[in-house]
mmCIF file of C-alpha atoms in Angstrom:
data_model
loop_
_atom_site.group_PDB
_atom_site.id
_atom_site.type_symbol
_atom_site.label_atom_id
_atom_site.label_comp_id
_atom_site.label_asym_id
_atom_site.label_seq_id
_atom_site.Cartn_x
_atom_site.Cartn_y
_atom_site.Cartn_z
ATOM 1 C CA ASN J 1 162.823 99.845 140.979
ATOM 2 C CA ALA J 2 161.200 103.088 139.889
ATOM 3 C CA GLY J 3 159.920 101.370 136.734
ATOM 4 C CA VAL J 4 159.221 103.704 133.812
ATOM 5 C CA THR J 5 159.413 107.411 134.594
ATOM 6 C CA GLN J 6 158.370 110.277 132.338
ATOM 7 C CA THR J 7 158.912 114.000 132.573
ATOM 8 C CA PRO J 8 157.262 116.438 132.435
ATOM 9 C CA LYS J 9 153.767 115.411 133.536
ATOM 10 C CA PHE J 10 152.108 118.386 131.878
ATOM 11 C CA ARG J 11 153.234 120.897 129.279
ATOM 12 C CA ILE J 12 151.671 123.646 127.211
ATOM 13 C CA LEU J 13 153.460 124.633 124.016
ATOM 14 C CA LYS J 14 152.870 127.327 121.457
ATOM 15 C CA ILE J 15 152.679 126.390 117.788
ATOM 16 C CA GLY J 16 156.177 126.058 116.359
ATOM 17 C CA GLN J 17 157.946 125.516 119.685
ATOM 18 C CA SER J 18 160.032 122.446 120.303
ATOM 19 C CA MET J 19 160.438 120.211 123.313
ATOM 20 C CA THR J 20 161.752 116.843 124.459
ATOM 21 C CA LEU J 21 159.708 114.363 126.421
ATOM 22 C CA GLN J 22 161.936 112.313 128.671
ATOM 23 C CA CYS J 23 161.521 108.609 129.389
ATOM 24 C CA THR J 24 163.732 106.471 131.599
ATOM 25 C CA GLN J 25 163.414 102.878 132.748
ATOM 26 C CA ASP J 26 165.556 101.094 135.320
ATOM 27 C CA MET J 27 164.558 97.516 134.506
ATOM 28 C CA ASN J 28 167.232 96.924 131.856
ATOM 29 C CA HIS J 29 164.548 96.401 129.207
ATOM 30 C CA ASN J 30 165.725 96.328 125.629
ATOM 31 C CA TYR J 31 162.388 97.258 124.091
ATOM 32 C CA MET J 32 161.042 100.789 124.519
ATOM 33 C CA TYR J 33 158.078 102.531 122.923
ATOM 34 C CA TRP J 34 156.431 105.886 122.562
ATOM 35 C CA TYR J 35 152.661 106.000 122.170
ATOM 36 C CA ARG J 36 150.187 108.811 121.909
ATOM 37 C CA GLN J 37 146.628 108.542 123.113
ATOM 38 C CA ASP J 38 144.106 111.067 121.864
ATOM 39 C CA PRO J 39 140.898 111.683 123.833
ATOM 40 C CA GLY J 40 138.572 108.700 123.623
ATOM 41 C CA MET J 41 140.972 106.767 121.414
ATOM 42 C CA GLY J 42 143.356 103.849 121.782
ATOM 43 C CA LEU J 43 147.114 103.900 121.642
ATOM 44 C CA LYS J 44 149.012 104.796 118.502
ATOM 45 C CA LEU J 45 152.656 103.822 118.233
ATOM 46 C CA ILE J 46 154.969 106.720 117.349
ATOM 47 C CA TYR J 47 158.438 105.185 117.547
ATOM 48 C CA TYR J 48 160.013 102.172 119.126
ATOM 49 C CA SER J 49 163.454 100.838 119.917
ATOM 50 C CA VAL J 50 164.686 97.267 120.304
ATOM 51 C CA GLY J 51 167.943 98.272 121.943
ATOM 52 C CA ALA J 52 170.471 101.040 122.378
ATOM 53 C CA GLY J 53 171.309 102.611 119.041
ATOM 54 C CA ILE J 54 168.326 101.059 117.241
ATOM 55 C CA THR J 55 165.082 102.925 116.590
ATOM 56 C CA ASP J 56 162.273 102.533 114.108
ATOM 57 C CA LYS J 57 159.080 104.279 113.084
ATOM 58 C CA GLY J 58 155.703 103.205 114.293
ATOM 59 C CA GLU J 59 152.262 104.056 112.995
ATOM 60 C CA VAL J 60 152.365 107.872 113.408
ATOM 61 C CA PRO J 61 156.002 109.078 113.359
ATOM 62 C CA ASN J 62 155.579 112.374 111.460
ATOM 63 C CA GLY J 63 156.567 115.400 113.496
ATOM 64 C CA TYR J 64 158.596 113.403 116.002
ATOM 65 C CA ASN J 65 162.121 112.138 116.441
ATOM 66 C CA VAL J 66 163.742 109.777 118.914
ATOM 67 C CA SER J 67 167.163 108.631 119.974
ATOM 68 C CA ARG J 68 168.349 105.714 122.081
ATOM 69 C CA SER J 69 171.933 106.258 123.179
ATOM 70 C CA THR J 70 171.546 104.161 126.343
ATOM 71 C CA THR J 71 169.397 101.222 127.401
ATOM 72 C CA GLU J 72 167.712 103.349 130.063
ATOM 73 C CA ASP J 73 166.700 106.484 128.149
ATOM 74 C CA PHE J 74 164.413 106.979 125.179
ATOM 75 C CA PRO J 75 163.610 110.687 124.674
ATOM 76 C CA LEU J 76 160.961 111.851 122.207
ATOM 77 C CA ARG J 77 161.556 115.135 120.406
ATOM 78 C CA LEU J 78 158.922 117.432 118.926
ATOM 79 C CA GLU J 79 160.616 119.937 116.631
ATOM 80 C CA LEU J 80 157.775 122.185 115.446
ATOM 81 C CA ALA J 81 154.770 121.684 117.674
ATOM 82 C CA ALA J 82 151.362 121.655 115.974
ATOM 83 C CA PRO J 83 147.854 121.562 117.496
ATOM 84 C CA SER J 84 147.449 118.049 116.070
ATOM 85 C CA GLN J 85 150.118 116.918 118.536
ATOM 86 C CA THR J 86 147.929 117.747 121.509
ATOM 87 C CA SER J 87 147.665 114.375 123.210
ATOM 88 C CA VAL J 88 148.773 112.249 126.125
ATOM 89 C CA TYR J 89 152.113 110.576 125.499
ATOM 90 C CA PHE J 90 153.020 107.273 127.104
ATOM 91 C CA CYS J 91 156.400 105.638 127.207
ATOM 92 C CA ALA J 92 156.606 101.867 127.750
ATOM 93 C CA SER J 93 159.262 99.209 127.998
ATOM 94 C CA HIS J 94 159.497 95.445 128.204
ATOM 95 C CA ARG J 95 161.740 92.433 127.982
ATOM 96 C CA GLN J 96 161.499 90.369 124.830
ATOM 97 C CA GLY J 97 158.103 88.651 124.703
ATOM 98 C CA ALA J 98 156.988 89.951 128.089
ATOM 99 C CA ALA J 99 154.366 92.449 129.217
ATOM 100 C CA GLN J 100 154.900 96.156 128.707
ATOM 101 C CA TYR J 101 155.304 98.490 131.627
ATOM 102 C CA PHE J 102 153.957 101.981 131.120
ATOM 103 C CA GLY J 103 155.038 105.333 132.455
ATOM 104 C CA PRO J 104 152.506 107.756 133.989
ATOM 105 C CA GLY J 105 152.198 109.808 130.803
ATOM 106 C CA THR J 106 152.830 113.371 129.674
ATOM 107 C CA ARG J 107 149.816 115.502 128.895
ATOM 108 C CA LEU J 108 150.772 117.917 126.107
ATOM 109 C CA THR J 109 148.667 120.800 124.838
ATOM 110 C CA VAL J 110 149.706 122.810 121.777
ATOM 111 C CA LEU J 111 147.990 126.182 121.408
ATOM 112 C CA ALA G 1 148.852 91.912 108.410
ATOM 113 C CA GLN G 2 148.645 90.906 112.033
ATOM 114 C CA SER G 3 145.791 92.519 113.941
ATOM 115 C CA VAL G 4 143.825 92.356 117.162
ATOM 116 C CA SER G 5 140.065 92.880 117.190
ATOM 117 C CA GLN G 6 138.006 93.888 120.172
ATOM 118 C CA HIS G 7 134.419 93.468 119.173
ATOM 119 C CA ASN G 8 132.743 95.944 121.474
ATOM 120 C CA HIS G 9 133.886 99.547 121.655
ATOM 121 C CA HIS G 10 131.485 100.393 124.479
ATOM 122 C CA VAL G 11 129.866 98.174 127.082
ATOM 123 C CA ILE G 12 127.460 99.352 129.764
ATOM 124 C CA LEU G 13 126.548 97.025 132.619
ATOM 125 C CA SER G 14 124.916 97.243 136.013
ATOM 126 C CA GLU G 15 126.807 96.309 139.149
ATOM 127 C CA ALA G 16 126.887 92.563 139.838
ATOM 128 C CA ALA G 17 126.362 91.724 136.169
ATOM 129 C CA SER G 18 128.734 89.285 134.517
ATOM 130 C CA LEU G 19 131.263 90.560 132.018
ATOM 131 C CA GLU G 20 132.814 89.117 128.911
ATOM 132 C CA LEU G 21 134.927 91.209 126.555
ATOM 133 C CA GLY G 22 135.929 89.658 123.277
ATOM 134 C CA CYS G 23 139.398 89.668 121.763
ATOM 135 C CA ASN G 24 140.473 87.932 118.566
ATOM 136 C CA TYR G 25 143.815 88.053 116.835
ATOM 137 C CA SER G 26 144.982 87.200 113.361
ATOM 138 C CA TYR G 27 148.235 85.273 113.563
ATOM 139 C CA GLY G 28 148.799 81.585 113.065
ATOM 140 C CA GLY G 29 151.938 81.107 115.133
ATOM 141 C CA THR G 30 152.772 81.177 118.819
ATOM 142 C CA VAL G 31 151.607 84.244 120.678
ATOM 143 C CA ASN G 32 151.837 85.837 124.100
ATOM 144 C CA LEU G 33 148.573 87.480 125.114
ATOM 145 C CA PHE G 34 147.749 90.341 127.448
ATOM 146 C CA TRP G 35 144.879 92.335 128.843
ATOM 147 C CA TYR G 36 145.560 95.841 130.099
ATOM 148 C CA VAL G 37 143.260 98.204 131.966
ATOM 149 C CA GLN G 38 143.264 101.981 131.959
ATOM 150 C CA TYR G 39 141.256 103.632 134.717
ATOM 151 C CA PRO G 40 140.055 107.181 134.036
ATOM 152 C CA GLY G 41 142.978 109.593 133.995
ATOM 153 C CA GLN G 42 145.580 106.904 134.624
ATOM 154 C CA HIS G 43 148.114 104.986 132.585
ATOM 155 C CA LEU G 44 147.751 101.408 131.404
ATOM 156 C CA GLN G 45 148.254 98.603 133.880
ATOM 157 C CA LEU G 46 148.659 94.919 133.201
ATOM 158 C CA LEU G 47 145.542 92.950 134.173
ATOM 159 C CA LEU G 48 146.689 89.477 133.172
ATOM 160 C CA LYS G 49 148.865 87.635 130.693
ATOM 161 C CA TYR G 50 149.134 84.273 128.997
ATOM 162 C CA PHE G 51 152.417 82.787 127.823
ATOM 163 C CA SER G 52 151.838 79.029 127.988
ATOM 164 C CA GLY G 53 150.248 76.287 130.096
ATOM 165 C CA ASP G 54 146.709 76.413 131.500
ATOM 166 C CA PRO G 55 144.648 78.386 128.974
ATOM 167 C CA LEU G 56 142.489 79.794 131.770
ATOM 168 C CA VAL G 57 144.439 82.648 133.284
ATOM 169 C CA LYS G 58 143.529 84.475 136.452
ATOM 170 C CA GLY G 59 144.509 88.097 136.899
ATOM 171 C CA ILE G 60 144.063 90.837 139.416
ATOM 172 C CA LYS G 61 140.752 92.096 140.818
ATOM 173 C CA GLY G 62 138.840 88.910 140.011
ATOM 174 C CA PHE G 63 139.395 89.023 136.255
ATOM 175 C CA GLU G 64 140.199 85.948 134.204
ATOM 176 C CA ALA G 65 140.719 85.194 130.540
ATOM 177 C CA GLU G 66 140.570 82.062 128.460
ATOM 178 C CA PHE G 67 142.880 81.385 125.541
ATOM 179 C CA ILE G 68 141.163 79.319 122.854
ATOM 180 C CA LYS G 69 143.805 78.626 120.249
ATOM 181 C CA SER G 70 141.414 77.154 117.682
ATOM 182 C CA LYS G 71 139.359 80.342 117.761
ATOM 183 C CA PHE G 72 142.328 82.740 117.999
ATOM 184 C CA SER G 73 140.557 84.277 120.974
ATOM 185 C CA PHE G 74 141.478 85.549 124.423
ATOM 186 C CA ASN G 75 138.263 86.768 126.006
ATOM 187 C CA LEU G 76 138.251 88.599 129.323
ATOM 188 C CA ARG G 77 135.674 87.663 131.962
ATOM 189 C CA LYS G 78 134.538 88.668 135.404
ATOM 190 C CA PRO G 79 131.598 86.986 137.146
ATOM 191 C CA SER G 80 130.336 90.063 138.991
ATOM 192 C CA VAL G 81 131.464 93.580 138.088
ATOM 193 C CA GLN G 82 131.757 96.529 140.435
ATOM 194 C CA TRP G 83 131.410 100.238 139.842
ATOM 195 C CA SER G 84 135.190 100.524 140.286
ATOM 196 C CA ASP G 85 135.691 98.361 137.175
ATOM 197 C CA THR G 86 134.677 101.321 135.027
ATOM 198 C CA ALA G 87 137.699 101.696 132.753
ATOM 199 C CA GLU G 88 138.987 101.035 129.281
ATOM 200 C CA TYR G 89 140.271 97.539 128.558
ATOM 201 C CA PHE G 90 142.859 96.741 125.915
ATOM 202 C CA CYS G 91 143.790 93.361 124.505
ATOM 203 C CA ALA G 92 147.320 92.958 123.112
ATOM 204 C CA VAL G 93 149.291 90.221 121.418
ATOM 205 C CA ILE G 94 152.975 89.548 120.822
ATOM 206 C CA PRO G 95 153.651 87.189 117.884
ATOM 207 C CA MET G 96 156.563 85.196 119.214
ATOM 208 C CA ASP G 97 158.353 84.433 115.990
ATOM 209 C CA SER G 98 158.191 87.913 114.540
ATOM 210 C CA ASN G 99 159.885 91.027 115.823
ATOM 211 C CA TYR G 100 158.199 90.763 119.238
ATOM 212 C CA GLN G 101 156.185 93.920 118.657
ATOM 213 C CA LEU G 102 153.086 94.290 120.753
ATOM 214 C CA ILE G 103 149.938 94.557 118.639
ATOM 215 C CA TRP G 104 147.100 96.416 120.328
ATOM 216 C CA GLY G 105 143.356 96.147 120.058
ATOM 217 C CA ALA G 106 141.383 99.388 119.830
ATOM 218 C CA GLY G 107 140.061 99.067 123.383
ATOM 219 C CA THR G 108 136.662 98.583 124.995
ATOM 220 C CA LYS G 109 135.197 101.247 127.235
ATOM 221 C CA LEU G 110 133.363 99.635 130.118
ATOM 222 C CA ILE G 111 130.883 101.677 132.152
ATOM 223 C CA ILE G 112 129.367 100.156 135.271
ATOM 224 C CA LYS G 113 126.171 101.734 136.506
ATOM 225 C CA PRO G 114 125.882 101.796 140.293
#
């Protein structure tokens, strides 16, 4: 199993640009999450999904959108990038009640 | 609201010192408990977990944690730390009769002086 994979690893955006952060897991996990981690801070939940076709907002959803058309994929969309979205983004997945597995992260800088 | 508290945001120890990081949660029902570690520049990795059974759980790299239900605690311990243990440590809880969402503590930054 590849586990949780994320692309790209690094990206620099200009203010107002849009992009999609990709996340794929091959463990058939129903639960998937997007977190952001700002320098020196803990994780903040952006969006999560409990299964294909079901998504819900987390703690900091503004400026982001998600979709979950398949069990494997959970892309995160930034429509109008802002400097406040400069962060490291982690995708995670898990089975119900079990530990989360994390992807390697995407380091995003908005200038 | 359910929450997880990690009492120390920063801990600095010398090599070979003993470590205990506190974690308390606020939920009265059944929980699954986790400790994750994040080494500098890396993503989070599972250190250990507790679902049921023996409340003393052993994880990787010599870490262990004890679940004390009466105190709603799941403290992380290591008898003798190494410089390579420098990392951030996160406690997390899943309330088992809710929506199974993982609730995170704010993390504890551990620095080991060589």
